[in-house]
Amino acid sequence: MIRRFIKKVFGRKPPAGPRILTLESHGIRREQVSSCALKTTRALREAGFTAFVVGGAVRDLLLGKEPKDFDVATDATPEEVKRVFRRARLIGRRFQIVHVYCGSDLIEVTTYRAAAPPVEDEEEASRVTAEDGMLLRDNVFGSQEEDAARRDFSVNALYYDPEKEEVWDWHGGFEDARKKVLRMIGDPATRFREDPVRMLRAARFAAKLEFHIDPATRAPIAELAPMLARIPTSRLFDEMMKLLLSGHAERGVKQLRAEGLHHGILPMLDAILDDPARQRFLHEALHDTDARVRAGHGASPAFMLACLLWFDMRAEWRANEDEGLSPQSALYEAMDQSLERQRKVLAFPRRFDGTIKEIWSLQSRFEQRSGARPFRLLDHPRFRAGYDFLLIRTRGGDAPAELADWWTRFQEADDPERKSMLLSSSPGQASKRKRRRRSGQGNGKPGDAVEVKLG
Ligand code: ATP
Ligand code: MG
């Protein structure tokens, strides 16, 4: 009777309980879990609570990948969790989680959450859900079953018990992982409406895991994509950076495009993907970043932003010069203008601005290969980033290969060799350039060297 009622209300069969998988079938041994996560689950269990490793870590272990981090889910409240550990900190105000520390290692412990509070009257309903179905509140404790139901994809709703080496699978995630299918839990359109960021997550996971998106999950995305405009721009930025710095950005951006998710959210991506020259540059930038991340070297959001906005900034630089600004002021203004314009759509922190501007302004300094300037440039704290950027431009057909080769050799050479490499400064050329700029013909290309010092 109750089951029938639930089915009527939710339009689907309530899960009959988790499918419990043993080591034999899932193959995840407890030693594969980080020692800090093991300590955390053990201590919670000894204190009388349930505790499982959950989410991305279980999914990645199941797929034979190395997890980025380990999260733990428990039925203990945040206050109770905090009491179990000597080194633990409550994080967040509205929805609290607990950070448990072991040395420099950190485990995020979350209390099981239910999807939404029971809605008793219309007023309450309007407080919890916006008109278009977006969830405004999501902070009620619940059972593991409820916790599983509020997660996004079936492969993200697997719970691993390190003690028994069991995986508790509430939504068929194990089978989906085997078939490499990304499937939304519940009704996809409803779940995307509740939180439109899940659309970006779908593209990110499909790319990262090399999964295909289940057709029913994929179907509503095209229509719901405009809902992303309602997401706070800072959250969009975080989500985009996760995708772009995941080590699978090339595939991720393709996936975004395939789902029609690149419009609007990242106007720069939008413009880039419609212009072959920009596309080639972006391809090189993403390829390079992916290789770097996969080799275990970090990739920085500032560098990525410098790549994404490069053409945009340069067009602005050119326009400013055409309006009669000196090359230096034209560059300064262009950098500010393009960063501010983009920030309206994608709130990226101002702390990246300095690095982005340095990477950009170094580009014209690479042109200067005479006298003491190349030596000064080598000592610049952002030399490496600027040089890496130059390499990407070269591969993307945006700078001469000869220039990048020269800098590669210059770095490797000893002092006498470096001196012999210097180009003789050609005053004739410099004054020709000045004349051209004055007569308004300057094209503002990085070839027109501008030395800019940024604090
Ligand atoms: P990654 O390896 O990229 O960190 P992840 O699966 O761990 O992947 P997180 O963003 O760290 O992703 O989130 C942890 C878990 O929380 C997810 O596996 C999922 O179960 C749940 N989750 C996160 N964001 C959402 C969301 N927007 N809607 C529903 N569930 C979510
Ligand atoms: Mg994670």
Coordinates of C-alpha atoms and ligand atoms in Angstrom, one line a residue:
M1 CA 0.0 0.0 0.0
I2 CA 2.7 2.5 1.1
R3 CA 4.9 1.3 -1.8
R4 CA 2.0 1.9 -4.2
F5 CA 1.5 5.4 -2.8
I6 CA 5.2 6.2 -3.1
K7 CA 5.2 4.9 -6.6
K8 CA 2.3 7.1 -7.5
V9 CA 3.9 10.2 -5.9
F10 CA 7.4 9.7 -7.3
G11 CA 6.5 7.9 -10.5
R12 CA 9.1 5.1 -9.9
K13 CA 9.6 2.0 -7.9
P14 CA 11.2 2.7 -4.5
P15 CA 14.5 0.9 -4.2
A16 CA 14.0 -2.3 -2.4
G17 CA 17.3 -1.8 -0.5
P18 CA 20.9 -1.7 -1.7
R19 CA 22.5 -4.5 -3.7
I20 CA 25.4 -5.5 -1.6
L21 CA 28.4 -6.5 -3.6
T22 CA 31.3 -8.5 -2.1
L23 CA 35.0 -8.2 -2.8
E24 CA 34.8 -11.0 -5.3
S25 CA 32.6 -9.0 -7.6
H26 CA 33.8 -5.4 -7.1
G27 CA 37.5 -6.2 -6.4
I28 CA 38.1 -3.1 -4.2
R29 CA 40.5 -4.1 -1.4
R30 CA 40.6 -2.0 1.8
E31 CA 44.3 -1.3 1.2
Q32 CA 43.3 0.8 -1.8
V33 CA 41.6 3.2 0.5
S34 CA 43.8 6.0 1.9
S35 CA 44.9 5.4 5.5
C36 CA 43.2 8.6 6.6
A37 CA 39.9 7.5 5.2
L38 CA 40.3 4.1 6.9
K39 CA 41.1 5.7 10.2
T40 CA 38.1 7.9 9.9
T41 CA 35.6 5.1 9.1
R42 CA 37.0 2.9 11.8
A43 CA 36.8 5.6 14.5
L44 CA 33.2 6.4 13.6
R45 CA 32.3 2.8 13.6
E46 CA 33.9 2.2 17.0
A47 CA 31.9 5.1 18.3
G48 CA 28.7 3.3 17.2
F49 CA 28.0 5.0 13.9
T50 CA 27.9 3.7 10.3
A51 CA 30.6 5.1 8.0
F52 CA 31.3 4.4 4.3
V53 CA 33.6 5.8 1.7
V54 CA 31.4 7.3 -0.9
G55 CA 31.1 9.1 -4.2
G56 CA 33.9 9.7 -6.7
A57 CA 36.5 7.6 -4.8
V58 CA 34.4 4.4 -4.9
R59 CA 33.6 5.0 -8.6
D60 CA 37.2 5.6 -9.5
L61 CA 38.4 2.5 -7.6
L62 CA 35.8 0.4 -9.3
L63 CA 37.0 1.7 -12.7
G64 CA 40.7 1.0 -11.8
K65 CA 41.5 4.7 -11.6
E66 CA 43.3 6.5 -8.8
P67 CA 40.8 8.6 -6.7
K68 CA 41.5 12.3 -6.4
D69 CA 40.3 12.3 -2.8
F70 CA 38.3 10.2 -0.3
D71 CA 34.9 11.3 1.1
V72 CA 33.2 9.6 4.0
A73 CA 29.4 9.5 4.6
T74 CA 28.0 8.7 8.0
D75 CA 24.8 8.7 10.1
A76 CA 26.6 10.7 12.8
T77 CA 25.6 14.4 12.9
P78 CA 28.4 16.9 12.3
E79 CA 28.6 17.6 16.0
E80 CA 28.9 13.9 16.8
V81 CA 31.6 13.5 14.2
K82 CA 33.6 16.3 15.6
R83 CA 33.4 14.8 19.1
V84 CA 35.0 11.5 17.8
F85 CA 38.1 13.2 16.4
R86 CA 40.8 15.2 18.0
R87 CA 41.7 17.0 14.8
A88 CA 38.4 17.9 13.2
R89 CA 36.8 21.1 12.0
L90 CA 33.2 22.0 11.3
I91 CA 32.9 23.7 7.9
G92 CA 30.0 25.6 6.4
R93 CA 27.2 27.3 8.2
R94 CA 24.0 26.3 6.4
F95 CA 25.1 22.8 5.6
Q96 CA 27.8 21.6 7.8
I97 CA 30.5 19.0 6.9
V98 CA 33.4 18.0 9.0
H99 CA 37.1 18.0 7.9
V100 CA 39.0 15.3 9.7
Y101 CA 42.8 15.6 9.5
C102 CA 45.6 13.0 9.7
G103 CA 48.9 14.8 9.3
S104 CA 48.5 16.9 6.2
D105 CA 45.8 14.5 4.8
L106 CA 42.2 15.6 5.0
I107 CA 38.9 13.6 4.8
E108 CA 35.6 15.3 4.2
V109 CA 32.9 13.7 6.4
T110 CA 29.3 14.3 5.4
T111 CA 26.2 13.3 7.3
Y112 CA 23.6 11.4 5.2
R113 CA 21.3 14.0 3.6
A114 CA 17.7 13.7 2.3
A115 CA 16.8 15.3 -1.0
A116 CA 14.4 17.9 0.4
P117 CA 12.4 18.4 3.5
P118 CA 8.9 17.1 3.6
V119 CA 6.8 19.8 2.0
E120 CA 3.7 20.4 4.2
D121 CA 2.2 23.5 2.7
E122 CA 2.6 25.7 -0.3
E123 CA 4.5 28.4 1.5
E124 CA 7.0 25.9 2.6
A125 CA 7.2 24.4 -0.9
S126 CA 8.0 27.8 -2.4
R127 CA 10.8 28.3 0.1
V128 CA 12.4 25.0 -0.9
T129 CA 11.8 25.0 -4.6
A130 CA 11.8 27.8 -7.1
E131 CA 9.1 28.1 -9.8
D132 CA 11.3 26.3 -12.4
G133 CA 12.1 23.4 -10.0
M134 CA 15.5 24.6 -8.8
L135 CA 16.2 23.4 -5.3
L136 CA 16.9 26.3 -3.0
R137 CA 17.5 24.1 0.1
D138 CA 19.1 20.8 0.5
N139 CA 20.2 20.4 4.0
V140 CA 18.1 17.9 5.9
F141 CA 19.7 14.8 7.4
G142 CA 18.4 11.5 6.3
S143 CA 19.1 7.8 5.9
Q144 CA 21.8 6.3 3.6
E145 CA 18.9 5.4 1.2
E146 CA 17.8 9.0 1.0
D147 CA 21.4 10.1 0.8
A148 CA 21.9 7.9 -2.3
A149 CA 18.8 9.2 -3.9
R150 CA 19.9 12.8 -3.8
R151 CA 23.2 12.1 -5.5
D152 CA 23.5 12.8 -9.2
F153 CA 24.6 9.8 -11.2
S154 CA 24.2 6.1 -10.3
V155 CA 28.0 5.6 -10.4
N156 CA 28.4 8.4 -7.8
A157 CA 26.0 6.7 -5.4
L158 CA 28.1 3.7 -4.4
Y159 CA 29.0 3.2 -0.7
Y160 CA 32.1 1.2 0.3
D161 CA 32.4 -0.4 3.7
P162 CA 36.2 -0.8 4.2
E163 CA 35.8 -3.2 7.1
K164 CA 33.6 -5.7 5.3
E165 CA 35.0 -4.8 1.9
E166 CA 31.4 -4.5 0.6
V167 CA 30.0 -2.0 -1.9
W168 CA 26.4 -0.9 -1.3
D169 CA 24.8 0.0 -4.6
W170 CA 21.4 1.7 -4.4
H171 CA 20.8 2.7 -8.0
G172 CA 22.5 0.2 -10.3
G173 CA 25.8 2.1 -10.4
F174 CA 27.8 -1.1 -10.5
E175 CA 26.2 -2.3 -13.7
D176 CA 26.4 1.2 -15.2
A177 CA 30.1 1.4 -14.4
R178 CA 30.6 -2.0 -16.1
K179 CA 28.7 -0.7 -19.2
K180 CA 30.3 2.7 -19.0
V181 CA 27.0 4.5 -18.8
L182 CA 26.4 7.8 -17.0
R183 CA 22.8 7.6 -15.8
M184 CA 21.0 10.2 -13.7
I185 CA 19.3 8.9 -10.6
G186 CA 15.5 9.6 -10.7
D187 CA 13.8 11.6 -13.4
P188 CA 16.6 13.4 -15.4
A189 CA 14.7 16.6 -16.3
T190 CA 13.6 17.0 -12.6
R191 CA 17.1 16.5 -11.3
F192 CA 18.6 18.9 -13.9
R193 CA 16.0 21.5 -13.0
E194 CA 16.8 21.1 -9.3
D195 CA 20.4 21.8 -10.0
P196 CA 21.4 22.8 -13.5
V197 CA 25.1 22.4 -12.7
R198 CA 24.4 18.7 -13.0
M199 CA 24.4 19.2 -16.8
L200 CA 28.0 20.4 -16.7
R201 CA 28.8 17.6 -14.4
A202 CA 27.4 15.1 -16.9
A203 CA 29.7 16.5 -19.6
R204 CA 32.7 16.5 -17.2
F205 CA 32.2 12.9 -16.0
A206 CA 31.4 11.6 -19.5
A207 CA 34.7 13.0 -20.6
K208 CA 36.7 12.0 -17.6
L209 CA 35.4 8.5 -17.3
E210 CA 35.0 7.9 -21.1
F211 CA 31.4 7.0 -20.4
H212 CA 28.5 7.7 -22.7
I213 CA 25.6 9.6 -21.4
D214 CA 22.5 7.4 -21.1
P215 CA 20.0 8.6 -23.8
A216 CA 17.2 9.4 -21.2
T217 CA 19.7 11.4 -19.1
R218 CA 20.9 13.2 -22.2
A219 CA 17.5 14.0 -23.7
P220 CA 16.4 17.0 -21.6
I221 CA 19.8 18.8 -21.6
A222 CA 19.4 20.7 -24.8
E223 CA 16.2 22.2 -23.6
L224 CA 17.3 22.9 -20.1
A225 CA 20.8 24.3 -20.9
P226 CA 19.6 27.9 -20.6
M227 CA 18.9 27.3 -16.9
L228 CA 22.7 27.5 -16.4
A229 CA 22.3 31.3 -16.6
R230 CA 20.7 31.2 -13.2
I231 CA 23.7 29.6 -11.5
P232 CA 25.8 32.0 -9.5
T233 CA 28.8 32.9 -11.7
S234 CA 31.3 31.9 -9.0
R235 CA 29.9 28.4 -8.9
L236 CA 30.0 28.2 -12.7
F237 CA 33.6 29.2 -12.6
D238 CA 34.5 26.5 -10.1
E239 CA 32.7 23.9 -12.2
M240 CA 34.3 25.0 -15.5
M241 CA 37.7 24.9 -13.9
K242 CA 37.1 21.4 -12.7
L243 CA 36.4 20.5 -16.2
L244 CA 39.2 22.4 -17.8
L245 CA 41.8 21.3 -15.3
S246 CA 40.7 17.7 -15.0
G247 CA 43.3 16.2 -17.4
H248 CA 40.4 15.5 -19.8
A249 CA 39.6 19.0 -21.0
E250 CA 39.9 18.3 -24.7
R251 CA 37.2 15.7 -24.5
G252 CA 35.3 17.7 -22.0
V253 CA 35.0 20.7 -24.2
K254 CA 33.9 18.5 -27.1
Q255 CA 31.3 17.0 -24.9
L256 CA 30.0 20.5 -23.8
R257 CA 29.7 21.4 -27.4
A258 CA 27.9 18.2 -28.3
E259 CA 25.4 18.9 -25.6
G260 CA 25.0 22.5 -26.6
L261 CA 26.3 23.6 -23.2
H262 CA 29.0 25.9 -24.4
H263 CA 26.7 28.8 -25.3
G264 CA 26.3 31.5 -22.8
I265 CA 28.1 29.9 -19.9
L266 CA 31.5 30.6 -21.3
P267 CA 31.0 33.2 -24.0
M268 CA 34.7 33.0 -24.7
L269 CA 34.3 29.3 -25.4
D270 CA 31.4 30.1 -27.5
A271 CA 33.4 32.6 -29.6
I272 CA 36.5 30.4 -29.7
L273 CA 34.6 27.4 -31.0
D274 CA 33.1 29.4 -33.9
D275 CA 36.5 30.6 -35.2
P276 CA 39.0 28.2 -36.8
A277 CA 42.1 30.2 -35.7
R278 CA 40.9 30.4 -32.1
Q279 CA 39.8 26.8 -32.2
R280 CA 43.3 25.7 -33.2
F281 CA 44.8 27.7 -30.4
L282 CA 42.3 26.4 -27.8
H283 CA 43.0 22.9 -29.0
E284 CA 46.7 23.3 -28.3
A285 CA 46.1 24.9 -25.0
L286 CA 43.8 22.1 -23.8
H287 CA 46.0 19.4 -25.2
D288 CA 49.0 20.9 -23.3
T289 CA 47.1 21.3 -20.1
D290 CA 45.8 17.8 -20.2
A291 CA 49.3 16.4 -20.7
R292 CA 50.5 18.5 -17.9
V293 CA 47.8 17.4 -15.5
R294 CA 48.1 13.7 -16.4
A295 CA 51.9 13.9 -15.9
G296 CA 51.2 15.0 -12.3
H297 CA 52.2 18.6 -12.9
G298 CA 49.6 21.1 -11.8
A299 CA 47.9 23.4 -14.2
S300 CA 46.8 26.8 -13.0
P301 CA 43.4 28.5 -13.5
A302 CA 45.2 31.7 -14.3
F303 CA 47.1 30.1 -17.2
M304 CA 43.9 28.6 -18.5
L305 CA 42.1 31.9 -18.3
A306 CA 45.0 33.6 -20.1
C307 CA 44.6 31.1 -22.9
L308 CA 40.9 31.4 -23.1
L309 CA 40.9 35.2 -23.2
W310 CA 44.0 35.8 -25.3
F311 CA 42.3 36.5 -28.6
D312 CA 39.6 38.5 -27.0
M313 CA 42.2 40.7 -25.3
R314 CA 44.3 41.1 -28.4
A315 CA 41.3 42.3 -30.5
E316 CA 40.7 44.9 -27.8
W317 CA 44.4 45.9 -27.8
R318 CA 44.3 46.4 -31.5
A319 CA 41.1 48.4 -31.3
N320 CA 42.6 50.6 -28.6
E321 CA 45.6 51.2 -30.7
D322 CA 43.4 52.1 -33.6
E323 CA 41.8 54.7 -31.4
G324 CA 45.2 56.3 -31.0
L325 CA 46.3 55.0 -27.6
S326 CA 50.0 54.3 -27.2
P327 CA 50.8 50.6 -27.5
Q328 CA 51.5 50.4 -23.7
S329 CA 48.2 52.1 -22.7
A330 CA 46.4 50.1 -25.3
L331 CA 47.6 46.9 -23.8
Y332 CA 46.9 47.9 -20.2
E333 CA 43.4 49.0 -21.1
A334 CA 42.7 45.9 -23.2
M335 CA 43.8 43.6 -20.4
D336 CA 41.5 45.3 -17.9
Q337 CA 38.6 45.5 -20.3
S338 CA 38.6 41.9 -21.3
L339 CA 39.0 40.7 -17.7
E340 CA 36.2 42.8 -16.5
R341 CA 33.8 41.9 -19.3
Q342 CA 34.4 38.2 -18.7
R343 CA 34.1 38.5 -15.0
K344 CA 30.5 39.5 -15.4
V345 CA 29.7 36.1 -16.8
L346 CA 32.1 34.0 -15.0
A347 CA 33.2 35.4 -11.6
F348 CA 36.8 34.4 -11.4
P349 CA 38.7 35.7 -8.4
R350 CA 40.8 38.9 -8.8
R351 CA 43.8 37.2 -7.4
F352 CA 44.4 35.6 -10.8
D353 CA 44.5 38.9 -12.7
G354 CA 48.1 39.7 -11.9
T355 CA 49.4 36.4 -13.3
I356 CA 47.1 36.6 -16.4
K357 CA 48.3 40.1 -17.2
E358 CA 52.0 39.1 -16.8
I359 CA 51.6 36.1 -19.1
W360 CA 50.0 38.3 -21.7
S361 CA 52.4 41.2 -21.4
L362 CA 55.4 38.9 -21.5
Q363 CA 54.4 37.8 -25.0
S364 CA 55.6 41.0 -26.6
R365 CA 58.8 41.0 -24.6
F366 CA 59.8 37.7 -26.2
E367 CA 60.1 39.7 -29.4
Q368 CA 63.0 41.7 -27.9
R369 CA 66.1 39.7 -28.5
S370 CA 68.8 42.3 -28.4
G371 CA 70.9 43.9 -25.6
A372 CA 70.2 43.1 -22.0
R373 CA 66.5 42.5 -22.3
P374 CA 66.5 38.7 -23.0
F375 CA 68.6 38.3 -19.9
R376 CA 66.2 40.3 -17.8
L377 CA 63.3 38.3 -19.1
L378 CA 64.9 35.0 -18.1
D379 CA 64.9 36.3 -14.5
H380 CA 61.3 37.3 -14.6
P381 CA 59.3 35.3 -12.0
R382 CA 56.7 34.4 -14.7
F383 CA 59.2 33.6 -17.4
R384 CA 58.3 29.9 -17.4
A385 CA 54.5 30.5 -17.7
G386 CA 55.1 33.1 -20.4
Y387 CA 57.4 30.8 -22.3
D388 CA 54.9 27.9 -22.1
F389 CA 52.2 30.2 -23.4
L390 CA 54.5 31.2 -26.3
L391 CA 54.9 27.5 -27.1
I392 CA 51.2 27.0 -27.2
R393 CA 50.9 30.0 -29.5
T394 CA 53.5 28.6 -31.8
R395 CA 51.8 25.3 -32.0
G396 CA 48.5 27.0 -32.6
G397 CA 49.9 29.0 -35.5
D398 CA 49.8 32.3 -33.6
A399 CA 53.5 32.9 -33.2
P400 CA 56.5 32.0 -35.4
A401 CA 58.2 28.7 -34.6
E402 CA 61.6 30.4 -35.0
L403 CA 60.9 32.7 -32.0
A404 CA 60.0 29.8 -29.7
D405 CA 63.0 27.8 -30.9
W406 CA 65.3 30.8 -30.2
W407 CA 64.0 31.0 -26.6
T408 CA 64.3 27.3 -26.1
R409 CA 67.9 27.4 -27.2
F410 CA 68.6 30.6 -25.3
Q411 CA 67.5 29.0 -22.0
E412 CA 69.7 26.0 -22.6
A413 CA 72.8 27.9 -23.7
D414 CA 75.7 29.1 -21.5
D415 CA 76.6 32.7 -21.2
P416 CA 79.0 33.2 -24.1
E417 CA 76.6 31.3 -26.4
R418 CA 73.7 33.4 -25.2
K419 CA 75.6 36.6 -26.1
S420 CA 76.3 35.2 -29.5
M421 CA 72.7 34.6 -30.1
L422 CA 71.5 38.1 -29.4
L423 CA 70.1 39.9 -32.4
S424 CA 71.6 43.2 -33.3
S425 CA 69.1 45.9 -32.6
S426 CA 67.9 47.5 -35.7
P427 CA 67.1 51.1 -35.1
G428 CA 65.8 51.5 -38.6
Q429 CA 63.1 48.9 -38.0
A430 CA 62.2 50.3 -34.6
S431 CA 61.6 53.8 -36.0
K432 CA 59.6 52.3 -38.9
R433 CA 57.4 50.6 -36.4
K434 CA 56.9 53.8 -34.5
R435 CA 56.1 55.7 -37.7
R436 CA 53.5 53.0 -38.6
R437 CA 51.9 53.2 -35.2
R438 CA 51.8 57.0 -35.3
S439 CA 50.1 56.9 -38.7
G440 CA 47.5 54.5 -37.2
Q441 CA 48.6 51.4 -39.1
G442 CA 49.8 49.5 -36.1
N443 CA 48.1 46.2 -35.9
G444 CA 48.8 45.6 -32.2
K445 CA 50.2 42.2 -32.8
P446 CA 52.5 40.9 -30.1
G447 CA 55.2 41.4 -32.8
D448 CA 55.0 45.0 -32.0
A449 CA 57.1 44.9 -28.9
V450 CA 55.7 46.6 -25.9
E451 CA 57.6 46.4 -22.7
V452 CA 55.1 46.5 -19.8
K453 CA 56.0 46.2 -16.2
L454 CA 53.3 45.0 -13.9
G455 CA 53.5 45.3 -10.1
Ligands
ATP1 P1 35.7 14.1 -8.7 O1 36.5 12.9 -8.8 O2 35.7 14.9 -9.9 O3 35.9 14.9 -7.4 P2 33.2 13.3 -7.4 O4 32.2 12.3 -7.9 O5 33.9 13.0 -6.2 O6 34.2 13.5 -8.6 P3 32.4 15.8 -6.2 O7 32.1 17.1 -6.9 O8 33.7 15.7 -5.4 O9 32.5 14.7 -7.4 O10 31.2 15.3 -5.4 C1 31.2 14.2 -4.5 C2 29.9 13.5 -4.6 O11 28.8 14.3 -4.2 C3 29.5 13.0 -6.0 O12 30.0 11.8 -6.3 C4 28.0 13.0 -5.9 O13 27.5 11.8 -5.3 C5 27.6 14.1 -5.0 N1 27.4 15.4 -5.7 C6 28.2 16.4 -5.9 N2 27.6 17.4 -6.5 C7 26.3 17.0 -6.7 C8 25.2 17.6 -7.3 N3 25.3 18.8 -7.9 N4 24.0 17.0 -7.3 C9 24.0 15.7 -6.8 N5 25.0 15.1 -6.2 C10 26.2 15.7 -6.2
MG2 MG 35.4 14.4 -5.2

